[in-house]
Amino acid sequence: MEMRVHNKNHPVSPTVQWRRSVNGLCQWALALATGGVNSYLHRAVGCILAELLAHKPLLPGSSEIQQLDLIVQLLGTPNENIWPGFSRLPLVGQYSLRKQPYNNLKNKFTWLSEAGLRLLNLLFMYNPQRRASARDSLESSYFKEKPLPCEPELMPTFPHHRNKRAGPSAKSQSKRSKAGHSIAS
């Protein structure tokens, strides 16, 4: 994968861009070559998990360069200590990243438990070799904290919402069949 600035005639939807947001740095640094597809997808899962926890987009940038800046603001500036080989990646010398020495996940997710923060940090690791695998993520102690997940058959179904959605279409079908019936009689 390569980072490219998108043509004005073919803009990237903000939703697509935000979903790729944390992966922007991966693309920029050609992480597929260094970490493989699974590593790239785990970072996307981290972004989606963070958005579910926050109830809003995690990094709503309007361009790929702004996405990189938002990533650095949240996770800190990558360097050789946290990502060995970072300085040798092909496009690193072409851009200057803001100096942000700290990871700010704890400040952004103040209500999240230590286990939840640990899971997000493992999913957002810059170094692909240290990033959590799917198995590591599923075995995270975050998923063993209360409230524990329940069996699917015990999940609430919210029938009143389902009936509201079904109501108008069921009524219009009933009206159509009555109208069709009266024409035929």
Coordinates of N, CA, C and O in Angstrom, one line a residue:
M1 N 0.8 -1.2 0.0 CA 0.0 0.0 0.0 C 0.9 1.2 0.0 O 2.0 1.2 0.5
E2 N 0.4 2.3 -0.5 CA 1.1 3.5 -0.6 C 0.2 4.7 -0.1 O -1.0 4.6 -0.3
M3 N 0.8 5.7 0.4 CA 0.0 6.9 0.8 C 0.0 7.7 -0.4 O 0.9 8.0 -1.1
R4 N -1.2 8.2 -0.7 CA -1.3 9.2 -1.8 C -2.4 10.2 -1.5 O -3.3 9.9 -0.7
V5 N -2.2 11.4 -2.0 CA -3.2 12.4 -1.8 C -4.3 12.2 -2.8 O -4.0 12.0 -4.0
H6 N -5.5 12.1 -2.4 CA -6.6 11.8 -3.3 C -7.0 12.9 -4.2 O -7.0 14.1 -3.9
N7 N -7.3 12.6 -5.5 CA -7.7 13.5 -6.5 C -9.0 14.1 -6.1 O -9.9 13.5 -5.5
K8 N -9.2 15.4 -6.3 CA -10.4 16.2 -6.0 C -11.6 15.6 -6.7 O -12.7 15.7 -6.2
N9 N -11.4 15.0 -7.9 CA -12.5 14.4 -8.6 C -13.0 13.1 -8.0 O -14.0 12.6 -8.3
H10 N -12.2 12.5 -7.1 CA -12.5 11.2 -6.5 C -12.2 11.3 -5.0 O -11.3 10.7 -4.4
P11 N -13.0 12.2 -4.3 CA -12.8 12.4 -2.9 C -13.1 11.1 -2.1 O -13.9 10.3 -2.4
V12 N -12.4 11.0 -0.9 CA -12.6 9.9 0.0 C -13.6 10.4 1.0 O -13.6 11.5 1.5
S13 N -14.7 9.6 1.2 CA -15.7 9.9 2.2 C -15.1 10.1 3.5 O -14.2 9.3 3.9
P14 N -15.5 11.1 4.3 CA -14.9 11.2 5.7 C -15.0 9.9 6.5 O -14.1 9.6 7.2
T15 N -16.1 9.2 6.4 CA -16.3 8.0 7.2 C -15.2 7.0 6.8 O -14.6 6.4 7.7
V16 N -15.0 6.8 5.5 CA -13.9 5.9 5.1 C -12.6 6.4 5.6 O -11.8 5.6 6.1
Q17 N -12.3 7.6 5.5 CA -11.1 8.2 5.9 C -10.9 8.0 7.4 O -9.8 7.7 7.9
W18 N -11.9 8.3 8.2 CA -11.8 8.1 9.6 C -11.6 6.7 10.0 O -10.9 6.4 11.0
R19 N -12.2 5.7 9.3 CA -12.0 4.3 9.6 C -10.6 3.9 9.3 O -10.0 3.0 10.0
R20 N -10.0 4.6 8.4 CA -8.6 4.3 8.0 C -7.6 5.1 8.9 O -6.4 4.9 8.8
S21 N -8.1 6.0 9.7 CA -7.3 7.0 10.3 C -6.1 6.4 11.0 O -5.0 6.9 10.7
V22 N -6.2 5.5 11.9 CA -5.0 4.9 12.6 C -4.2 4.2 11.6 O -3.0 4.1 11.7
N23 N -4.8 3.6 10.5 CA -4.0 2.9 9.5 C -3.3 3.9 8.6 O -2.4 3.4 7.9
G24 N -3.6 5.2 8.7 CA -2.9 6.1 7.8 C -1.4 6.1 8.0 O -0.6 6.0 7.1
L25 N -1.0 6.0 9.3 CA 0.4 5.9 9.6 C 1.0 4.6 9.1 O 2.1 4.5 8.6
C26 N 0.2 3.5 9.2 CA 0.6 2.2 8.7 C 0.9 2.3 7.2 O 1.9 1.8 6.7
Q27 N -0.1 2.9 6.5 CA 0.1 3.1 5.1 C 1.3 3.9 4.8 O 2.1 3.6 3.9
W28 N 1.4 5.0 5.5 CA 2.5 6.0 5.2 C 3.8 5.3 5.4 O 4.8 5.6 4.7
A29 N 3.9 4.4 6.4 CA 5.2 3.7 6.7 C 5.3 2.4 6.0 O 6.2 1.6 6.3
L30 N 4.4 2.1 5.1 CA 4.4 0.8 4.4 C 4.4 -0.3 5.4 O 5.1 -1.3 5.3
A31 N 3.5 -0.3 6.4 CA 3.5 -1.3 7.4 C 3.0 -2.6 6.9 O 3.4 -3.7 7.5
L32 N 2.4 -2.7 5.8 CA 2.0 -4.0 5.2 C 3.3 -4.8 4.9 O 3.4 -6.0 5.1
A33 N 4.3 -4.1 4.5 CA 5.6 -4.7 4.2 C 6.3 -5.2 5.4 O 7.0 -6.2 5.5
T34 N 6.1 -4.4 6.5 CA 6.8 -4.7 7.8 C 6.0 -5.6 8.8 O 6.6 -6.2 9.6
G35 N 4.7 -5.5 8.7 CA 3.9 -6.1 9.7 C 2.8 -7.1 9.1 O 2.2 -7.8 9.9
G36 N 2.6 -7.1 7.9 CA 1.6 -7.9 7.3 C 0.2 -7.5 7.4 O -0.1 -6.5 8.1
V37 N -0.7 -8.1 6.7 CA -2.1 -7.7 6.7 C -2.8 -7.8 8.0 O -3.5 -6.9 8.4
N38 N -2.5 -8.9 8.7 CA -3.1 -9.1 10.1 C -2.8 -7.9 11.0 O -3.6 -7.4 11.7
S39 N -1.6 -7.4 11.0 CA -1.2 -6.3 11.8 C -1.9 -5.1 11.5 O -2.4 -4.3 12.3
Y40 N -2.1 -4.9 10.2 CA -2.8 -3.7 9.7 C -4.3 -3.8 10.1 O -4.8 -2.8 10.6
L41 N -4.9 -4.9 10.0 CA -6.3 -5.1 10.4 C -6.5 -4.9 11.9 O -7.5 -4.4 12.4
H42 N -5.5 -5.4 12.7 CA -5.7 -5.3 14.2 C -5.7 -3.8 14.6 O -6.4 -3.4 15.5
R43 N -4.9 -3.0 13.9 CA -5.0 -1.5 14.2 C -6.3 -1.0 13.9 O -6.9 -0.2 14.6
A44 N -6.9 -1.4 12.8 CA -8.3 -1.0 12.4 C -9.3 -1.4 13.4 O -10.2 -0.7 13.8
V45 N -9.2 -2.6 14.0 CA -10.0 -3.1 15.0 C -9.9 -2.2 16.3 O -10.9 -1.9 16.9
G46 N -8.7 -1.8 16.6 CA -8.5 -0.9 17.7 C -9.2 0.4 17.5 O -9.8 0.9 18.4
C47 N -9.2 0.9 16.3 CA -9.9 2.2 16.0 C -11.4 2.0 16.1 O -12.0 2.8 16.8
I48 N -11.9 0.9 15.6 CA -13.3 0.7 15.7 C -13.7 0.5 17.2 O -14.8 1.0 17.7
L49 N -13.0 -0.3 18.0 CA -13.2 -0.5 19.4 C -13.3 0.9 20.1 O -14.2 1.1 20.9
A50 N -12.3 1.7 19.8 CA -12.2 3.0 20.5 C -13.4 3.9 20.1 O -14.0 4.6 21.0
E51 N -13.9 3.8 18.9 CA -15.0 4.5 18.5 C -16.3 4.0 19.1 O -17.2 4.8 19.5
L52 N -16.4 2.7 19.3 CA -17.6 2.2 20.0 C -17.6 2.6 21.5 O -18.6 3.0 22.0
L53 N -16.4 2.7 22.1 CA -16.3 3.1 23.5 C -16.6 4.6 23.6 O -17.2 5.0 24.6
A54 N -16.2 5.4 22.6 CA -16.3 6.8 22.7 C -17.7 7.3 22.2 O -18.1 8.4 22.4
H55 N -18.3 6.5 21.4 CA -19.6 6.8 20.7 C -19.5 7.9 19.7 O -20.4 8.7 19.5
K56 N -18.3 8.0 19.1 CA -18.0 9.0 18.1 C -16.7 8.6 17.4 O -15.9 7.8 17.9
P57 N -16.5 9.3 16.2 CA -15.3 9.0 15.5 C -14.0 9.3 16.3 O -14.0 10.3 17.0
L58 N -13.0 8.5 16.3 CA -11.9 8.7 17.1 C -11.0 9.8 16.6 O -10.5 10.6 17.3
L59 N -10.7 9.8 15.3 CA -9.8 10.7 14.7 C -10.4 11.3 13.4 O -10.0 10.9 12.3
P60 N -11.3 12.2 13.5 CA -12.1 12.7 12.3 C -11.3 13.8 11.5 O -11.7 14.9 11.5
G61 N -10.2 13.4 10.9 CA -9.4 14.4 10.1 C -10.1 14.6 8.8 O -10.8 13.7 8.3
S62 N -9.7 15.7 8.1 CA -10.3 16.0 6.8 C -9.3 15.7 5.7 O -9.6 15.8 4.5
S63 N -8.1 15.3 6.0 CA -7.1 14.9 5.0 C -6.2 13.8 5.6 O -6.1 13.6 6.8
E64 N -5.4 13.2 4.7 CA -4.5 12.1 5.2 C -3.4 12.7 6.1 O -3.0 12.1 7.1
I65 N -3.0 13.9 5.8 CA -1.9 14.6 6.6 C -2.5 15.0 7.9 O -1.9 14.8 9.0
Q66 N -3.7 15.5 8.0 CA -4.4 15.8 9.2 C -4.6 14.5 10.1 O -4.5 14.5 11.3
Q67 N -4.9 13.4 9.4 CA -5.1 12.1 10.1 C -3.8 11.7 10.8 O -3.8 11.3 11.9
L68 N -2.6 11.9 10.1 CA -1.4 11.6 10.7 C -1.1 12.4 12.0 O -0.7 12.0 13.0
D69 N -1.5 13.7 11.8 CA -1.3 14.6 13.0 C -2.2 14.2 14.2 O -1.7 14.2 15.3
L70 N -3.4 13.8 13.9 CA -4.3 13.4 15.0 C -3.8 12.1 15.6 O -3.9 11.9 16.8
I71 N -3.2 11.2 14.8 CA -2.7 10.0 15.3 C -1.5 10.3 16.3 O -1.4 9.7 17.4
V72 N -0.7 11.2 15.9 CA 0.5 11.6 16.7 C 0.0 12.2 18.0 O 0.5 12.0 19.1
Q73 N -1.0 13.1 17.9 CA -1.5 13.8 19.1 C -2.1 12.7 20.1 O -1.9 12.9 21.3
L74 N -2.7 11.7 19.6 CA -3.3 10.7 20.4 C -2.2 9.7 21.0 O -2.2 9.3 22.1
L75 N -1.4 9.2 20.1 CA -0.5 8.1 20.4 C 1.0 8.5 20.7 O 1.8 7.7 21.1
G76 N 1.3 9.7 20.4 CA 2.7 10.2 20.6 C 3.4 10.0 19.3 O 3.0 9.4 18.3
T77 N 4.6 10.7 19.2 CA 5.4 10.6 18.0 C 6.2 9.3 17.9 O 6.9 9.0 18.9
P78 N 6.0 8.6 16.8 CA 6.8 7.4 16.7 C 8.3 7.7 16.6 O 8.7 8.7 16.1
N79 N 9.1 6.8 17.2 CA 10.6 7.0 17.1 C 11.2 5.6 17.2 O 10.6 4.6 17.3
E80 N 12.5 5.6 17.1 CA 13.3 4.3 17.1 C 13.1 3.5 18.4 O 13.2 2.3 18.3
N81 N 12.9 4.1 19.5 CA 12.7 3.4 20.8 C 11.4 2.6 20.8 O 11.4 1.5 21.3
I82 N 10.4 3.1 20.2 CA 9.1 2.4 20.3 C 8.8 1.7 19.0 O 8.0 0.8 19.0
W83 N 9.5 2.0 17.9 CA 9.4 1.3 16.6 C 10.7 1.2 16.0 O 11.1 2.0 15.1
P84 N 11.5 0.2 16.4 CA 12.8 0.0 15.7 C 12.7 -0.1 14.2 O 11.9 -0.8 13.7
G85 N 13.5 0.7 13.5 CA 13.5 0.7 12.1 C 12.6 1.8 11.5 O 12.6 2.1 10.3
F86 N 11.9 2.6 12.4 CA 11.0 3.6 11.9 C 11.7 4.7 11.1 O 11.2 5.0 10.0
S87 N 12.9 5.1 11.5 CA 13.6 6.2 10.7 C 14.0 5.7 9.3 O 14.3 6.6 8.5
R88 N 14.1 4.4 9.1 CA 14.5 3.9 7.8 C 13.3 3.7 6.8 O 13.5 3.3 5.7
L89 N 12.1 3.9 7.3 CA 10.9 3.7 6.4 C 11.0 4.7 5.3 O 11.4 5.9 5.5
P90 N 10.5 4.3 4.1 CA 10.7 5.2 2.9 C 10.2 6.6 3.0 O 10.9 7.5 2.5
L91 N 9.1 6.9 3.6 CA 8.6 8.3 3.5 C 8.8 9.1 4.8 O 8.4 10.3 4.8
V92 N 9.5 8.6 5.7 CA 9.7 9.2 7.0 C 10.4 10.6 6.9 O 10.0 11.6 7.4
G93 N 11.4 10.6 6.1 CA 12.2 11.9 5.9 C 11.4 13.0 5.1 O 11.8 14.1 5.1
Q94 N 10.3 12.6 4.4 CA 9.6 13.6 3.6 C 8.6 14.4 4.4 O 8.1 15.4 3.9
Y95 N 8.3 14.0 5.6 CA 7.3 14.7 6.4 C 7.9 14.9 7.8 O 8.6 14.1 8.3
S96 N 7.5 16.1 8.4 CA 7.9 16.3 9.8 C 6.7 16.2 10.7 O 5.7 16.8 10.4
L97 N 6.8 15.3 11.6 CA 5.7 15.1 12.5 C 5.9 15.9 13.8 O 7.0 16.2 14.2
R98 N 4.7 16.4 14.3 CA 4.8 17.2 15.6 C 5.5 16.3 16.7 O 5.5 15.1 16.7
K99 N 6.2 17.0 17.6 CA 6.8 16.4 18.7 C 5.8 16.2 19.8 O 5.4 17.2 20.4
Q100 N 5.3 15.0 20.0 CA 4.4 14.7 21.0 C 4.9 13.5 21.8 O 4.8 12.3 21.3
P101 N 5.6 13.7 22.9 CA 6.3 12.6 23.6 C 5.4 11.6 24.3 O 5.8 10.6 24.7
Y102 N 4.1 11.9 24.5 CA 3.2 11.1 25.3 C 2.1 10.4 24.5 O 1.6 11.0 23.6
N103 N 1.7 9.3 25.0 CA 0.5 8.6 24.6 C -0.7 9.2 25.4 O -0.6 9.2 26.6
N104 N -1.7 9.7 24.7 CA -2.8 10.3 25.4 C -4.1 9.5 25.5 O -5.2 10.0 25.7
L105 N -4.0 8.2 25.2 CA -5.2 7.3 25.3 C -5.8 7.4 26.7 O -7.1 7.5 26.8
K106 N -5.0 7.4 27.7 CA -5.6 7.5 29.1 C -6.3 8.8 29.3 O -7.3 8.8 30.0
N107 N -5.9 9.9 28.7 CA -6.6 11.2 28.9 C -7.9 11.2 28.1 O -8.8 11.9 28.4
K108 N -7.9 10.5 26.9 CA -9.1 10.5 26.1 C -10.1 9.5 26.6 O -11.3 9.8 26.5
F109 N -9.7 8.4 27.2 CA -10.6 7.4 27.7 C -10.5 7.3 29.2 O -10.1 6.3 29.8
T110 N -10.9 8.4 29.9 CA -10.7 8.5 31.4 C -11.5 7.5 32.1 O -11.1 7.1 33.2
W111 N -12.6 7.0 31.6 CA -13.5 6.1 32.3 C -13.1 4.6 32.0 O -13.6 3.7 32.7
L112 N -12.2 4.4 31.1 CA -11.9 3.0 30.8 C -10.9 2.4 31.8 O -10.0 3.0 32.3
S113 N -11.1 1.1 32.1 CA -10.3 0.4 33.1 C -8.9 0.2 32.5 O -8.6 0.4 31.4
E114 N -8.0 -0.1 33.5 CA -6.6 -0.4 33.1 C -6.5 -1.5 32.0 O -5.7 -1.4 31.1
A115 N -7.3 -2.5 32.1 CA -7.3 -3.6 31.2 C -7.8 -3.1 29.8 O -7.3 -3.5 28.7
G116 N -8.8 -2.2 29.8 CA -9.3 -1.7 28.5 C -8.2 -0.8 27.9 O -8.0 -0.8 26.6
L117 N -7.6 0.0 28.7 CA -6.5 0.9 28.1 C -5.3 0.0 27.6 O -4.7 0.3 26.6
R118 N -5.0 -1.0 28.3 CA -3.9 -1.9 27.9 C -4.3 -2.5 26.6 O -3.4 -2.6 25.6
L119 N -5.5 -3.0 26.4 CA -6.0 -3.6 25.1 C -5.9 -2.5 24.0 O -5.3 -2.8 22.9
L120 N -6.4 -1.3 24.2 CA -6.3 -0.3 23.1 C -4.8 0.0 22.8 O -4.4 0.1 21.6
N121 N -4.0 0.1 23.8 CA -2.6 0.4 23.6 C -1.9 -0.7 22.8 O -1.1 -0.5 21.9
L122 N -2.3 -2.0 23.1 CA -1.7 -3.1 22.3 C -2.2 -3.1 20.9 O -1.4 -3.5 20.0
L123 N -3.4 -2.7 20.6 CA -4.0 -2.7 19.3 C -3.4 -1.5 18.5 O -3.3 -1.6 17.3
F124 N -3.0 -0.4 19.2 CA -2.5 0.8 18.5 C -1.0 0.9 18.5 O -0.4 1.9 18.1
M125 N -0.3 -0.2 18.9 CA 1.2 -0.2 18.9 C 1.7 0.2 17.5 O 1.3 -0.3 16.5
Y126 N 2.7 1.2 17.5 CA 3.3 1.5 16.2 C 4.1 0.3 15.7 O 4.0 0.0 14.5
N127 N 4.9 -0.3 16.5 CA 5.7 -1.4 16.1 C 4.8 -2.7 15.8 O 4.2 -3.2 16.7
P128 N 4.7 -3.1 14.5 CA 3.9 -4.2 14.1 C 4.2 -5.5 14.9 O 3.3 -6.3 15.1
Q129 N 5.5 -5.7 15.2 CA 5.9 -6.9 15.9 C 5.4 -7.0 17.3 O 5.3 -8.0 17.9
R130 N 5.0 -5.8 17.9 CA 4.6 -5.8 19.3 C 3.1 -5.6 19.4 O 2.5 -5.7 20.5
R131 N 2.4 -5.4 18.2 CA 1.0 -5.1 18.2 C 0.2 -6.4 18.6 O 0.6 -7.5 18.2
A132 N -0.9 -6.3 19.2 CA -1.7 -7.5 19.7 C -2.2 -8.2 18.5 O -2.7 -7.6 17.5
S133 N -2.2 -9.5 18.6 CA -2.8 -10.4 17.6 C -4.3 -10.5 17.9 O -4.7 -10.1 19.0
A134 N -5.0 -11.2 17.0 CA -6.5 -11.4 17.3 C -6.6 -12.3 18.6 O -7.4 -12.0 19.4
R135 N -5.8 -13.3 18.7 CA -5.8 -14.2 19.9 C -5.5 -13.4 21.1 O -6.1 -13.5 22.1
D136 N -4.4 -12.6 21.1 CA -4.1 -11.8 22.2 C -5.2 -10.9 22.6 O -5.5 -10.7 23.8
S137 N -5.9 -10.3 21.7 CA -7.0 -9.4 21.9 C -8.1 -10.1 22.6 O -8.7 -9.6 23.6
L138 N -8.5 -11.3 22.1 CA -9.6 -12.0 22.6 C -9.3 -12.5 24.0 O -10.2 -12.7 24.8
E139 N -8.0 -12.8 24.3 CA -7.7 -13.2 25.6 C -7.4 -12.1 26.6 O -7.1 -12.3 27.8
S140 N -7.7 -10.9 26.2 CA -7.4 -9.7 27.1 C -8.3 -9.8 28.3 O -9.5 -10.2 28.3
S141 N -7.7 -9.4 29.4 CA -8.5 -9.3 30.7 C -9.7 -8.4 30.6 O -10.6 -8.4 31.4
Y142 N -9.7 -7.4 29.7 CA -10.8 -6.5 29.5 C -12.1 -7.2 29.3 O -13.1 -6.8 29.7
F143 N -12.0 -8.3 28.5 CA -13.2 -9.1 28.2 C -13.6 -10.0 29.4 O -14.6 -10.8 29.3
K144 N -12.9 -10.0 30.4 CA -13.2 -10.8 31.6 C -13.7 -10.0 32.8 O -14.1 -10.5 33.8
E145 N -13.8 -8.7 32.5 CA -14.3 -7.7 33.5 C -15.8 -7.7 33.5 O -16.4 -8.0 32.5
K146 N -16.3 -7.2 34.6 CA -17.8 -7.0 34.7 C -18.1 -5.7 34.0 O -17.3 -4.8 34.1
P147 N -19.2 -5.6 33.3 CA -20.2 -6.7 33.1 C -19.7 -7.7 32.1 O -19.1 -7.3 31.1
L148 N -19.9 -8.9 32.5 CA -19.4 -10.0 31.6 C -20.4 -10.1 30.4 O -21.6 -9.8 30.5
P149 N -19.9 -10.6 29.3 CA -20.8 -10.9 28.1 C -21.8 -12.0 28.5 O -21.5 -12.8 29.3
C150 N -23.0 -11.9 27.9 CA -24.0 -12.9 28.1 C -24.2 -13.8 26.9 O -23.7 -13.4 25.8
E151 N -24.8 -14.8 27.0 CA -25.1 -15.7 25.9 C -26.1 -15.0 25.0 O -26.9 -14.2 25.4
P152 N -25.9 -15.2 23.7 CA -26.8 -14.4 22.7 C -28.3 -14.6 22.9 O -29.0 -13.6 22.8
E153 N -28.7 -15.7 23.4 CA -30.2 -15.9 23.6 C -30.6 -15.1 24.8 O -31.8 -14.8 25.0
L154 N -29.7 -14.6 25.6 CA -30.1 -13.8 26.8 C -30.0 -12.3 26.5 O -30.3 -11.5 27.3
M155 N -29.6 -11.9 25.3 CA -29.5 -10.5 24.9 C -30.9 -9.9 24.8 O -31.8 -10.6 24.3
P156 N -31.1 -8.7 25.2 CA -32.4 -8.0 25.0 C -32.7 -7.9 23.5 O -31.8 -7.7 22.7
T157 N -34.0 -8.0 23.2 CA -34.4 -7.9 21.8 C -35.1 -6.6 21.4 O -35.3 -6.3 20.3
F158 N -35.6 -5.9 22.4 CA -36.2 -4.6 22.2 C -37.3 -4.7 21.1 O -37.3 -4.0 20.1
P159 N -38.4 -5.5 21.4 CA -39.4 -5.7 20.4 C -40.2 -4.5 20.1 O -40.7 -4.3 19.0
H160 N -40.3 -3.6 21.1 CA -41.1 -2.3 20.8 C -40.4 -1.5 19.7 O -41.1 -0.9 18.9
H161 N -39.1 -1.5 19.6 CA -38.4 -0.8 18.5 C -38.7 -1.6 17.1 O -38.9 -1.0 16.1
R162 N -38.6 -2.9 17.2 CA -38.8 -3.7 16.0 C -40.2 -3.5 15.5 O -40.4 -3.3 14.3
N163 N -41.2 -3.5 16.4 CA -42.6 -3.3 16.0 C -42.8 -1.9 15.4 O -43.6 -1.8 14.5
K164 N -42.2 -0.9 15.9 CA -42.3 0.5 15.4 C -41.9 0.5 13.9 O -42.5 1.1 13.1
R165 N -40.7 -0.1 13.7 CA -40.2 -0.1 12.3 C -41.1 -0.9 11.4 O -41.3 -0.6 10.3
A166 N -41.6 -2.0 11.9 CA -42.5 -2.9 11.1 C -43.9 -2.3 10.9 O -44.5 -2.5 9.9
G167 N -44.3 -1.4 11.9 CA -45.6 -0.8 11.8 C -46.0 -0.2 10.5 O -47.0 -0.6 9.9
P168 N -45.3 0.9 10.1 CA -45.7 1.6 8.9 C -45.7 0.7 7.6 O -46.7 0.8 6.8
S169 N -44.7 -0.1 7.5 CA -44.7 -0.9 6.2 C -45.8 -2.0 6.3 O -46.4 -2.3 5.3
A170 N -46.1 -2.5 7.5 CA -47.2 -3.5 7.6 C -48.5 -2.8 7.4 O -49.4 -3.4 6.7
K171 N -48.7 -1.6 7.8 CA -49.9 -0.8 7.6 C -50.1 -0.5 6.1 O -51.2 -0.7 5.6
S172 N -49.0 -0.1 5.5 CA -49.1 0.2 4.0 C -49.4 -1.0 3.2 O -50.2 -1.0 2.2
Q173 N -48.8 -2.1 3.6 CA -49.1 -3.4 2.9 C -50.6 -3.8 3.1 O -51.2 -4.2 2.2
S174 N -51.1 -3.6 4.3 CA -52.5 -3.9 4.6 C -53.4 -3.0 3.8 O -54.4 -3.5 3.2
K175 N -53.1 -1.7 3.7 CA -53.9 -0.8 2.9 C -53.9 -1.2 1.4 O -54.9 -1.1 0.7
R176 N -52.7 -1.5 0.9 CA -52.5 -1.9 -0.5 C -53.4 -3.2 -0.8 O -54.0 -3.3 -1.8
S177 N -53.3 -4.1 0.2 CA -54.1 -5.4 -0.1 C -55.6 -5.1 0.0 O -56.3 -5.7 -0.8
K178 N -56.0 -4.2 0.9 CA -57.4 -3.9 1.0 C -57.8 -3.2 -0.3 O -58.9 -3.4 -0.9
A179 N -57.0 -2.2 -0.8 CA -57.3 -1.5 -2.0 C -57.4 -2.5 -3.2 O -58.3 -2.4 -4.0
G180 N -56.4 -3.4 -3.2 CA -56.4 -4.4 -4.3 C -57.6 -5.3 -4.2 O -58.2 -5.7 -5.2
H181 N -58.0 -5.7 -3.0 CA -59.1 -6.5 -2.8 C -60.4 -5.8 -3.2 O -61.3 -6.4 -3.9
S182 N -60.6 -4.5 -2.9 CA -61.8 -3.8 -3.2 C -61.9 -3.6 -4.7 O -63.0 -3.6 -5.3
I183 N -60.8 -3.5 -5.4 CA -60.8 -3.3 -6.9 C -61.3 -4.6 -7.5 O -62.0 -4.6 -8.4
A184 N -60.7 -5.7 -7.0 CA -61.1 -7.0 -7.5 C -62.5 -7.4 -7.3 O -63.1 -8.2 -8.0
S185 N -63.1 -6.9 -6.2 CA -64.5 -7.4 -5.9 C -65.6 -6.6 -6.7 O -65.5 -5.7 -7.3

